[in-house]
Amino acid sequence: MLGPGHTFESVTEKISAIVMTRRTPVGWFLGFAIAFAFLMLLNVTIGHLLLTGIGIWGNNIPVGWAFDIINFVWWIGIGHAGTLISAILLLFRQQWRTSINRFAEAMTLFAVACAAMFPLLHTGRPWLAAYWLFPYPNTMNLWPQFRSPLIWDVFAVSTYFTVSLLFWYTGLVPDMATLRDRAKSRSAAVIFGVLSLGWRGSARHWQRYEMAYLLLAAISTPLVLSVHSVVSFDFAVSVLPGWHATIFPPYFVAGAIYSGFAMVMTLAVPLRKFYGLEDFITMRHIHNMTKVMLVTGMIVAYGYANEAFFAWYSANPYEQYMMANRMGGPYAVMYWSLIAINAVMIQLFWFRRVRDNVMLLFVLSLFVNVGMWLERFIIIVTSLHRDFLPSSWDMYAPTRWDFAMFTGTIGLFLSLFFLFIRFLPAIAMFEMRTLVEEETHELERPGMV
Amino acid sequence: MPQIFRRSANSYARLSLLGALLLAGGLIGLIMAIGSSSYVTRANEFIEQPIQFSHLHHVGDDGIDCRYCHTSVESSPFAGIPPTKTCMNCHSQIWATAPFLEPVRSSFRDDRPLRWIRVHDLPDFVYFNHSIHVKKGMGCETCHGRIDEMPLVLQQNSLQMQWCLECHRAPEQFVRPRSEVFTMGYRPAVPQSVLGPQLVKEYGIQSLTSCSTCHR
């Protein structure tokens, strides 16, 4: 799990150098500039959206939800791997989480920030949605409808963001203290000094810290499972064929973790390459991530089979037509691309030779991101555009503003991620140091080596 | 290595924790207080009219019945603002040359309505109906206050939805006999706690709080 010959000092030096001493590489500026340009595109889109209205999108009356909700579910799904890595793997005492948890958590936060934009901005009147969705005593004596999964979304996403932020920050405190102590300039020392909240690393600090971290992990685990279940309820609670499927909660969560790990892979491969972190993000990490993707990808593939089977088994003409429409309707190309990626291509991960090929994995993980986006497209659009009444059938085609909003959120995500890489330690230093400690002890044990 | 922070940082850290809590709580309280304050609702604020028409004089001194001017209040959703002709019924003879009333006369001559400023201005997505309230024993005074004591009309209540619902949820607190609807300064002869439920039963008043009652 760690390259050979590492000491406390070398681990700390290597990780903190990215923030502290090393000159910011040209690639960083280039990447940030591109990401920032897309972020500006997002700003323009939001400005246009607020001034003109949501009619700038391609949504229509049968297809009231399209890119806005596809991208919401996609982003929130991506976030889930971060919590899985930092919380669930902590509960299972999986040490391979150590070197990837920090940036996976950051990925969660930034993905949720992108995701949260859509539920707000896809409403026709975002200036009201921004606060009417919360229960607060008001002069209208009005409360939100607690039976709507869209309200549960508000609570799920805001809780998820808050808890993820707290978890991430808690993890950062000891590392901030390290950065504070290694700071070369007074201003850096003050900034990290404030952020590290006076962390001194005493035994009492650590004892409480471990307990708090474990409890947060224990809270985050049911949270991560419920958040994406709640997102799946947006569909499963409705009566639509193709939406009213009881498998959605576990299947959405599996899909979330699957796509989230794909995004972790997409980020981890360039990160370890450009910053020379091969000693920390080792092949073992890459293998394990691939295996998690394989497991969750198989659950997702099972979900597709299950949907198709129960559409037939239901003996309900609408359900059966829904499936026939997916397989042979106007969006069949997207359905079969989805099957090709998420059910067929994923089988490549069984092979060790594939798991060893980092560049190939990078490409495959990009494909998985696309595949999981297609899944949400299929679920949302094909179920909506042809449902009960044939007189209410229509086609959906996105407009340029749909694409602008989507690529804009990618810009936001990457901008935040670039800033994170530059200003905060991308790998948890103190957790890596415990890894050094444990590996050294293992080596010293008689009979080993 | 020297210490980064001075001792005083301890106090700043503690104060900032307390301050953040107070600030958050204070802000929420402030926003809620402003939301229902008369700054937002414009209640209790005299509003200048094109003519300083005094209800105090016409109702209080002259004893004119509300329905003399607001003719449609018992039959229509809209209580009606009297046309210039109603003013001229009297003012073609009384104070016929007063400069104060010149806008009324010119409105009559040119056949142009007076531009009264609406004081009780509900948003247009609220379909308020006067006649049903009058029919079910809701006095003018309950909502509009002591109009007979107002030299210029002011909005006495917030007109916020919580204020409407307060009565729709418990109409027995405010209902009065139909004969007393247009009485200013009405005091129930029997305690309201006894009379109210009786009248609610007698007039068949329902507690209507569904959306379509007002927001049609």
XYZ file of C-alpha atoms in Angstrom:
665
model
C 0.000 0.000 0.000
C 3.048 2.200 0.207
C 6.166 2.436 -1.846
C 9.323 1.057 -0.160
C 11.571 3.020 2.147
C 9.136 5.661 3.338
C 9.474 7.382 6.661
C 7.180 9.815 8.480
C 9.293 12.625 7.173
C 9.372 11.514 3.546
C 5.623 10.973 3.399
C 4.890 14.345 4.933
C 7.478 16.059 2.775
C 6.216 14.594 -0.424
C 2.562 15.423 0.170
C 2.996 18.831 1.739
C 5.450 19.876 -0.961
C 2.579 20.067 -3.423
C 1.002 22.736 -1.250
C 4.015 24.312 0.378
C 7.294 24.348 -1.459
C 7.114 23.054 -4.965
C 6.535 25.599 -7.695
C 3.066 25.433 -9.101
C 3.422 23.474 -12.343
C 2.438 25.055 -15.637
C -0.041 22.239 -16.151
C -1.924 23.401 -13.092
C -2.350 26.907 -14.467
C -3.358 25.532 -17.831
C -5.869 23.108 -16.341
C -7.279 25.691 -13.997
C -7.640 28.197 -16.811
C -9.618 25.751 -18.925
C -11.791 24.717 -15.998
C -12.326 28.343 -15.076
C -13.393 29.163 -18.627
C -16.088 26.514 -18.338
C -17.052 27.900 -14.953
C -17.607 31.240 -16.647
C -19.772 29.447 -19.197
C -21.807 28.186 -16.257
C -22.192 31.727 -14.960
C -23.359 32.962 -18.338
C -25.837 30.093 -18.568
C -27.229 30.735 -15.115
C -27.540 34.430 -15.875
C -29.382 33.681 -19.095
C -31.521 31.100 -17.308
C -32.574 33.508 -14.583
C -33.322 36.318 -16.998
C -35.098 34.289 -19.665
C -36.532 31.274 -17.855
C -36.168 27.532 -18.036
C -37.687 27.517 -21.506
C -34.148 27.936 -22.818
C -33.791 24.221 -22.177
C -35.179 21.484 -24.380
C -37.607 20.194 -21.766
C -41.196 19.919 -22.910
C -44.518 18.884 -21.464
C -44.192 15.094 -21.404
C -40.470 15.405 -20.678
C -40.495 17.918 -17.849
C -37.278 16.519 -16.439
C -34.300 16.053 -18.652
C -30.696 17.290 -18.526
C -31.405 19.191 -15.327
C -32.300 16.065 -13.365
C -30.059 13.697 -15.326
C -27.092 15.842 -14.367
C -28.317 16.222 -10.805
C -28.529 12.473 -10.304
C -25.242 12.004 -12.138
C -23.346 14.473 -9.970
C -24.858 13.354 -6.713
C -24.035 9.785 -7.694
C -20.431 10.712 -8.328
C -20.194 12.149 -4.874
C -21.111 8.871 -3.262
C -17.825 7.104 -3.867
C -16.042 9.711 -1.782
C -18.177 8.916 1.219
C -17.952 5.216 0.566
C -14.178 5.438 0.575
C -13.891 7.648 3.608
C -16.710 6.235 5.729
C -17.677 2.715 4.750
C -14.115 1.560 4.144
C -13.176 3.096 7.493
C -15.819 1.007 9.209
C -14.384 -2.047 7.475
C -10.887 -0.957 8.564
C -9.672 -1.032 4.976
C -6.301 0.638 4.971
C -6.192 1.075 1.247
C -8.664 3.916 1.670
C -5.935 5.991 3.316
C -4.240 7.479 0.313
C -7.373 8.140 -1.709
C -9.858 9.255 0.913
C -8.920 12.937 1.062
C -9.343 13.748 -2.591
C -12.315 11.400 -2.855
C -14.013 13.394 -0.080
C -13.138 16.617 -1.844
C -14.600 15.105 -4.983
C -17.782 14.375 -3.026
C -18.067 17.939 -1.851
C -17.482 19.464 -5.247
C -19.785 16.980 -6.961
C -22.535 17.743 -4.442
C -21.968 21.454 -5.019
C -22.514 20.864 -8.747
C -25.476 18.596 -8.090
C -27.192 20.962 -5.677
C -27.250 23.625 -8.354
C -29.692 21.648 -10.486
C -32.600 21.106 -8.056
C -32.498 24.811 -7.346
C -32.106 26.087 -10.889
C -34.386 23.588 -12.583
C -37.333 25.172 -10.795
C -39.124 27.843 -12.727
C -38.746 30.263 -9.829
C -35.432 29.554 -8.146
C -35.701 32.675 -6.006
C -38.634 31.066 -4.182
C -37.378 27.500 -4.283
C -34.272 28.689 -2.490
C -36.184 29.059 0.764
C -39.773 27.833 0.386
C -38.465 24.289 0.320
C -37.283 24.628 3.899
C -39.626 24.424 6.865
C -39.440 27.767 8.604
C -42.144 29.691 10.438
C -43.414 32.217 7.938
C -46.148 34.808 7.543
C -48.064 32.496 5.202
C -48.395 29.682 7.750
C -47.127 27.404 5.009
C -44.838 24.403 5.310
C -43.313 22.171 2.696
C -45.106 18.964 1.735
C -43.199 16.291 3.591
C -44.627 13.558 1.404
C -42.754 14.650 -1.690
C -39.396 13.027 -2.399
C -38.295 16.363 -3.833
C -38.531 17.742 -0.317
C -36.645 14.722 0.976
C -34.049 15.618 -1.639
C -33.636 19.016 -0.052
C -32.995 17.444 3.332
C -30.930 14.595 1.935
C -28.658 16.787 -0.154
C -28.237 19.545 2.406
C -27.516 17.011 5.164
C -25.194 15.118 2.875
C -23.255 18.237 2.009
C -23.017 19.362 5.628
C -21.928 15.998 6.984
C -19.469 15.470 4.125
C -18.010 18.897 4.766
C -17.674 18.216 8.477
C -16.135 14.825 7.838
C -13.687 16.261 5.344
C -12.782 19.142 7.592
C -12.353 16.902 10.612
C -9.947 14.850 8.562
C -8.092 17.973 7.523
C -7.503 19.381 10.995
C -4.376 17.344 11.881
C -3.032 17.881 8.372
C -3.605 21.597 8.594
C -1.566 21.542 11.777
C 1.244 19.834 9.858
C 1.067 22.498 7.185
C 0.990 25.192 9.854
C 4.186 23.840 11.364
C 5.897 23.540 8.009
C 4.778 26.929 6.733
C 7.557 29.093 5.370
C 5.673 32.366 5.478
C 3.892 34.071 8.320
C 0.651 34.363 6.346
C 0.556 30.640 5.548
C 1.262 29.885 9.200
C -1.593 32.106 10.313
C -4.063 30.726 7.759
C -3.290 27.091 8.511
C -3.028 27.977 12.183
C -6.584 29.244 12.189
C -7.840 26.354 10.078
C -6.173 23.746 12.285
C -8.053 25.144 15.304
C -5.106 24.852 17.671
C -4.446 21.159 17.038
C -1.509 20.029 19.162
C -1.689 16.298 18.552
C -1.820 15.335 22.209
C -2.905 11.840 23.206
C -6.207 13.238 24.409
C -6.707 15.022 21.100
C -6.064 11.851 19.182
C -8.261 9.698 21.363
C -11.228 12.016 20.912
C -10.394 12.563 17.322
C -10.503 8.884 16.486
C -13.838 8.523 18.237
C -15.322 11.521 16.459
C -14.024 10.340 13.122
C -15.428 6.873 13.650
C -18.804 8.262 14.681
C -18.880 10.521 11.653
C -18.099 7.507 9.503
C -20.911 5.608 11.171
C -23.277 8.499 10.486
C -22.117 8.941 6.917
C -22.605 5.312 6.007
C -26.401 5.184 6.385
C -26.444 8.711 5.029
C -24.760 7.768 1.795
C -27.096 4.824 1.347
C -30.170 6.909 2.076
C -29.247 9.989 0.079
C -29.147 8.225 -3.225
C -32.160 6.141 -2.217
C -34.010 9.381 -1.656
C -32.833 10.541 -5.062
C -34.176 7.290 -6.500
C -37.518 7.938 -4.774
C -37.931 10.983 -7.009
C -38.715 8.392 -9.647
C -39.794 5.270 -7.764
C -42.518 7.119 -5.849
C -44.194 8.177 -9.092
C -46.636 5.968 -11.014
C -44.808 6.059 -14.311
C -43.882 2.798 -16.042
C -40.095 2.748 -16.007
C -40.027 4.807 -12.823
C -42.292 2.933 -10.448
C -39.758 0.187 -9.828
C -39.068 -1.006 -6.323
C -35.503 -2.014 -7.115
C -34.517 1.622 -7.598
C -33.115 2.426 -4.136
C -30.393 -0.254 -3.982
C -29.825 -0.097 -7.714
C -29.349 3.670 -7.674
C -26.952 3.418 -4.736
C -24.932 0.757 -6.524
C -24.907 2.925 -9.630
C -23.804 5.902 -7.571
C -20.865 4.037 -6.089
C -20.014 2.603 -9.482
C -19.938 5.982 -11.190
C -18.283 7.579 -8.172
C -15.413 5.109 -8.264
C -15.089 5.714 -11.965
C -14.663 9.409 -11.199
C -12.153 8.667 -8.426
C -10.219 6.622 -10.965
C -10.497 9.381 -13.534
C -9.002 11.807 -11.026
C -6.520 9.463 -9.381
C -4.736 8.364 -12.543
C -3.637 11.849 -13.691
C -3.068 12.958 -10.100
C -0.548 10.219 -9.312
C 1.089 10.669 -12.697
C 1.561 14.447 -12.679
C 2.436 14.787 -9.021
C 4.523 11.601 -8.881
C 2.390 9.986 -6.211
C 2.886 6.422 -7.441
C 4.360 5.521 -4.056
C 1.111 6.433 -2.327
C -1.581 5.633 -4.846
C -0.155 2.253 -5.701
C -1.296 -0.397 -8.120
C -3.012 -2.070 -5.201
C -5.295 0.942 -4.853
C -6.000 0.912 -8.547
C -6.802 -2.795 -8.406
C -9.112 -2.439 -5.449
C -10.957 0.476 -7.008
C -11.406 -1.543 -10.169
C -12.779 -4.433 -8.156
C -15.290 -2.191 -6.384
C -16.325 -0.878 -9.778
C -16.727 -4.415 -11.016
C -18.897 -5.412 -8.048
C -21.139 -2.368 -8.197
C -21.183 -2.472 -11.991
C -22.464 -6.041 -11.820
C -25.198 -4.936 -9.410
C -26.126 -2.221 -11.880
C -26.165 -4.748 -14.715
C -28.387 -6.916 -12.544
C -30.630 -3.891 -12.161
C -30.989 -3.643 -15.947
C -31.831 -7.323 -16.195
C -34.237 -7.028 -13.313
C -36.009 -4.050 -14.905
C -36.344 -5.887 -18.190
C -37.518 -9.079 -16.523
C -40.123 -7.453 -14.340
C -41.372 -5.351 -17.216
C -42.177 -8.608 -18.973
C -43.255 -10.447 -15.801
C -45.672 -7.687 -14.826
C -47.946 -8.537 -17.765
C -48.686 -4.832 -17.814
C -48.846 -3.486 -21.366
C -47.429 -0.124 -20.302
C -44.469 -1.720 -18.537
C -43.853 -4.018 -21.447
C -44.071 -1.169 -23.901
C -41.698 0.887 -21.773
C -39.054 -1.818 -22.163
C -39.784 -2.355 -25.849
C -39.473 1.396 -26.346
C -36.114 1.469 -24.602
C -34.806 -1.393 -26.675
C -36.310 -0.474 -29.999
C -37.667 3.062 -29.741
C -36.144 6.332 -30.890
C -33.621 6.335 -28.039
C -32.567 2.701 -28.578
C -29.025 3.751 -29.519
C -28.558 5.250 -26.085
C -30.031 2.205 -24.373
C -27.737 -0.182 -26.188
C -24.722 2.063 -25.591
C -25.613 1.927 -21.930
C -25.788 -1.867 -21.989
C -22.555 -2.012 -23.982
C -20.704 0.078 -21.407
C -22.215 -0.879 -18.073
C -23.055 -4.512 -18.660
C -20.561 -5.663 -21.308
C -17.493 -3.431 -21.119
C -17.366 -3.734 -17.351
C -16.613 -7.441 -17.773
C -13.091 -6.404 -18.856
C -12.400 -5.622 -15.200
C -12.335 -9.340 -14.453
C -8.983 -9.549 -16.194
C -5.818 -8.829 -14.301
C -4.145 -7.558 -17.433
C -6.796 -4.895 -17.756
C -6.511 -3.973 -14.087
C -2.753 -3.588 -14.492
C -3.050 -1.179 -17.400
C -3.499 2.220 -15.816
C -3.988 4.123 -19.052
C -6.636 1.686 -20.203
C -8.383 1.955 -16.829
C -8.419 5.719 -17.192
C -10.167 5.420 -20.540
C -12.561 2.776 -19.252
C -13.432 4.897 -16.216
C -14.299 7.761 -18.557
C -16.555 5.367 -20.420
C -18.203 4.370 -17.151
C -18.919 8.030 -16.419
C -20.556 8.304 -19.806
C -22.417 5.034 -19.285
C -23.838 6.124 -15.964
C -24.898 9.412 -17.484
C -26.694 7.416 -20.191
C -28.405 5.341 -17.507
C -29.981 8.439 -15.993
C -30.883 9.675 -19.448
C -32.609 6.380 -20.255
C -34.454 6.206 -16.951
C -35.661 9.781 -17.080
C -36.263 10.570 -20.723
C -37.444 7.277 -22.179
C -39.930 6.777 -19.330
C -41.324 10.260 -19.760
C -41.464 10.731 -23.484
C -43.780 7.779 -24.085
C -46.034 6.813 -21.227
C -49.732 6.107 -20.651
C -51.426 8.380 -23.180
C -50.134 8.147 -26.739
C -51.533 11.617 -27.366
C -48.945 12.898 -24.899
C -45.932 11.395 -26.578
C -43.140 13.633 -27.679
C -39.439 13.602 -28.339
C -36.817 15.313 -26.250
C -33.770 17.051 -27.653
C -31.424 19.123 -25.508
C -30.572 22.679 -26.516
C -27.186 24.324 -26.438
C -28.035 25.744 -23.006
C -28.552 22.227 -21.659
C -25.044 21.380 -22.775
C -23.678 24.710 -21.547
C -25.079 24.091 -18.083
C -23.696 20.561 -17.963
C -20.203 21.425 -19.183
C -20.362 24.483 -16.945
C -20.802 22.327 -13.857
C -17.875 20.213 -14.992
C -15.935 23.483 -15.108
C -17.036 24.316 -11.576
C -16.074 20.856 -10.373
C -12.643 20.963 -11.946
C -11.975 24.544 -10.849
C -12.689 23.608 -7.253
C -10.642 20.476 -7.619
C -7.647 22.348 -9.014
C -7.851 24.815 -6.142
C -8.065 21.942 -3.687
C -4.987 20.256 -5.151
C -3.024 23.472 -4.950
C -3.998 24.689 -1.499
C -4.811 21.617 0.572
C -3.054 18.283 0.993
C -4.600 15.922 -1.541
C -3.636 12.896 0.529
C -4.210 12.553 4.261
C -0.712 12.920 5.674
C -1.392 11.770 9.209
C -3.182 8.677 7.998
C -0.301 7.902 5.681
C 2.028 8.233 8.649
C 0.071 5.604 10.573
C 0.437 3.427 7.499
C 4.205 3.919 7.585
C 4.165 2.953 11.231
C 2.187 -0.202 10.624
C 4.187 -1.313 7.620
C 7.465 -0.820 9.463
C 6.223 -2.936 12.343
C 5.119 -5.612 9.969
C 8.540 -5.700 8.407
C 10.232 -5.971 11.764
C 8.129 -8.909 12.812
C 10.162 -12.128 12.721
C 9.408 -14.414 9.851
C 8.404 -11.571 7.616
C 10.355 -10.348 4.615
C 10.179 28.904 16.285
C 8.137 31.753 17.708
C 4.512 31.304 18.636
C 2.182 32.106 15.750
C -0.639 33.517 17.796
C -0.558 35.800 20.815
C -2.443 34.941 23.983
C -5.242 37.258 22.971
C -6.091 34.828 20.148
C -7.694 32.635 22.822
C -10.282 35.296 23.521
C -10.835 35.954 19.831
C -11.428 32.255 19.180
C -13.951 31.970 21.987
C -15.670 35.210 21.083
C -15.931 34.246 17.445
C -17.706 31.007 18.403
C -20.177 32.903 20.531
C -20.411 35.662 17.955
C -21.169 33.246 15.135
C -24.017 31.723 17.126
C -25.425 35.104 18.080
C -25.045 36.403 14.557
C -26.831 33.409 13.013
C -29.621 33.482 15.578
C -29.914 37.236 15.411
C -30.071 37.270 11.630
C -32.835 34.669 11.526
C -34.777 36.551 14.194
C -34.265 39.831 12.388
C -35.441 38.469 9.039
C -38.547 37.000 10.651
C -39.279 40.213 12.518
C -38.899 42.296 9.364
C -41.065 39.870 7.393
C -44.087 40.428 9.573
C -43.372 44.046 10.470
C -45.435 46.952 9.195
C -42.357 48.020 7.241
C -43.143 45.162 4.865
C -46.928 45.046 5.194
C -47.319 48.864 5.126
C -49.863 48.537 7.915
C -50.658 51.586 10.071
C -49.297 53.902 7.449
C -51.349 56.866 6.240
C -51.483 56.928 2.481
C -52.000 60.234 0.691
C -55.046 60.288 -1.576
C -55.836 62.685 -4.448
C -58.442 64.185 -2.133
C -58.115 63.998 1.600
C -61.396 62.116 1.976
C -62.178 61.645 5.647
C -64.096 58.605 6.843
C -63.899 60.157 10.289
C -66.127 62.962 9.045
C -68.496 61.078 6.745
C -69.036 58.027 8.953
C -68.197 59.360 12.387
C -69.792 62.811 12.227
C -72.445 62.373 9.538
C -73.364 58.788 10.358
C -73.554 57.622 6.754
C -73.997 53.856 6.473
C -71.068 51.994 4.898
C -73.305 50.685 2.133
C -74.293 54.145 0.955
C -70.937 54.379 -0.814
C -69.625 50.815 -0.888
C -72.791 49.565 -2.505
C -71.739 46.155 -3.748
C -70.249 44.900 -0.518
C -73.155 42.571 0.245
C -73.528 41.139 -3.223
C -70.176 41.186 -4.937
C -66.638 40.034 -4.259
C -65.519 43.647 -4.629
C -66.843 46.167 -2.121
C -66.646 48.958 -4.661
C -65.221 52.451 -4.532
C -68.016 54.996 -4.997
C -67.992 56.794 -8.347
C -67.712 60.582 -8.483
C -71.460 60.717 -8.918
C -71.907 59.439 -5.400
C -69.787 62.297 -4.089
C -71.733 64.774 -6.179
C -75.051 63.599 -4.781
C -74.266 65.860 -1.845
C -71.374 67.985 -2.967
C -73.238 69.572 -5.860
C -75.016 71.449 -3.063
C -72.823 71.182 0.013
C -69.453 72.950 -0.145
C -70.221 73.330 -3.826
C -67.548 75.957 -4.299
C -64.895 74.733 -1.869
C -61.494 74.691 -3.572
C -60.740 71.555 -1.563
C -63.319 69.638 -3.630
C -62.215 70.926 -7.017
C -60.775 67.528 -8.121
C -64.190 65.947 -7.501
C -65.982 68.583 -9.560
C -63.483 68.411 -12.391
C -63.750 64.641 -12.389
C -67.505 65.055 -12.703
C -67.219 67.705 -15.453
C -64.647 65.810 -17.527
C -66.174 62.414 -16.839
C -62.838 61.122 -15.617
C -62.651 58.902 -12.549
C -60.769 59.995 -9.450
C -57.561 58.054 -9.025
C -57.879 56.737 -5.500
C -54.873 54.975 -4.079
C -55.641 51.455 -2.949
C -54.754 50.955 0.706
C -55.813 47.332 1.138
C -53.988 45.954 -1.839
C -54.013 42.176 -1.924
C -51.880 40.446 -4.544
C -53.915 39.429 -7.582
C -53.494 35.720 -6.930
C -55.744 36.074 -3.881
C -59.446 36.092 -4.765
C -60.961 37.849 -1.815
C -64.761 37.933 -1.678
C -66.450 40.632 0.399
C -70.046 39.443 0.110
C -69.458 36.037 1.688
C -67.725 37.549 4.694
C -70.507 40.062 5.224
C -73.107 37.334 4.757
C -71.458 35.106 7.347
C -71.375 37.808 9.987
C -67.930 39.277 9.617
C -67.993 42.924 10.634
C -66.249 45.632 8.623
C -64.408 46.611 11.750
C -62.823 43.198 12.280
C -60.674 43.564 9.190
C -60.625 47.289 8.463
C -60.518 48.645 12.006
C -62.385 51.683 13.270
C -62.887 53.317 9.875
C -65.192 55.857 11.547
C -62.185 57.164 13.444
C -59.839 57.428 10.479
C -59.311 60.819 8.876
C -57.354 58.983 6.198
C -57.791 55.270 5.666
C -54.932 53.160 6.820
C -54.502 49.435 6.666
C -54.855 48.238 10.204
C -53.979 44.591 9.740
C -51.071 42.913 8.018
C -53.256 41.229 5.344
C -50.695 38.442 5.473
C -51.900 34.922 4.938
C -51.294 33.958 8.549
C -53.707 36.723 9.546
C -56.439 35.428 7.190
C -55.918 31.856 8.379
C -56.118 32.877 12.020
C -59.834 33.555 11.478
C -60.511 30.816 8.934
C -59.232 28.284 11.421
C -61.261 29.660 14.341
C -64.072 31.863 12.951
C -66.004 31.720 16.240
C -63.529 34.179 17.723
C -64.539 36.919 15.310
C -68.075 36.255 14.004
C -70.836 38.677 14.989
C -74.606 38.836 14.332
C -75.445 39.827 10.751
C -77.360 42.835 12.074
C -74.155 44.187 13.606
C -71.879 43.781 10.596
C -71.890 47.488 9.727
C -71.750 48.678 13.334
C -68.552 50.399 14.317
C -67.497 49.846 17.916
C -69.667 46.742 18.317
C -69.431 44.946 21.662
C -71.108 41.543 21.964
C -73.908 41.457 24.563
C -73.151 37.835 25.461
C -69.501 36.724 25.781
C -67.970 35.906 22.414
C -67.039 32.428 23.659
C -70.754 31.668 23.952
C -72.074 33.676 21.026
C -69.349 32.758 18.532
C -69.949 28.983 18.352
C -73.715 29.619 18.219
C -73.375 31.919 15.235
C -70.949 29.593 13.505
C -73.591 26.879 13.745
C -76.446 29.158 12.791
C -74.732 30.657 9.738
C -73.231 27.333 8.705
C -69.704 28.731 8.719
C -67.110 26.270 7.501
C -63.460 26.412 8.388
C -62.141 26.814 4.857
C -58.366 26.594 4.668
C -57.878 24.699 1.432
C -55.858 26.420 -1.290
C -58.811 26.895 -3.637
C -60.708 28.991 -1.101
C -58.567 31.987 -1.978
C -56.006 31.058 -4.630
C -58.273 30.068 -7.486
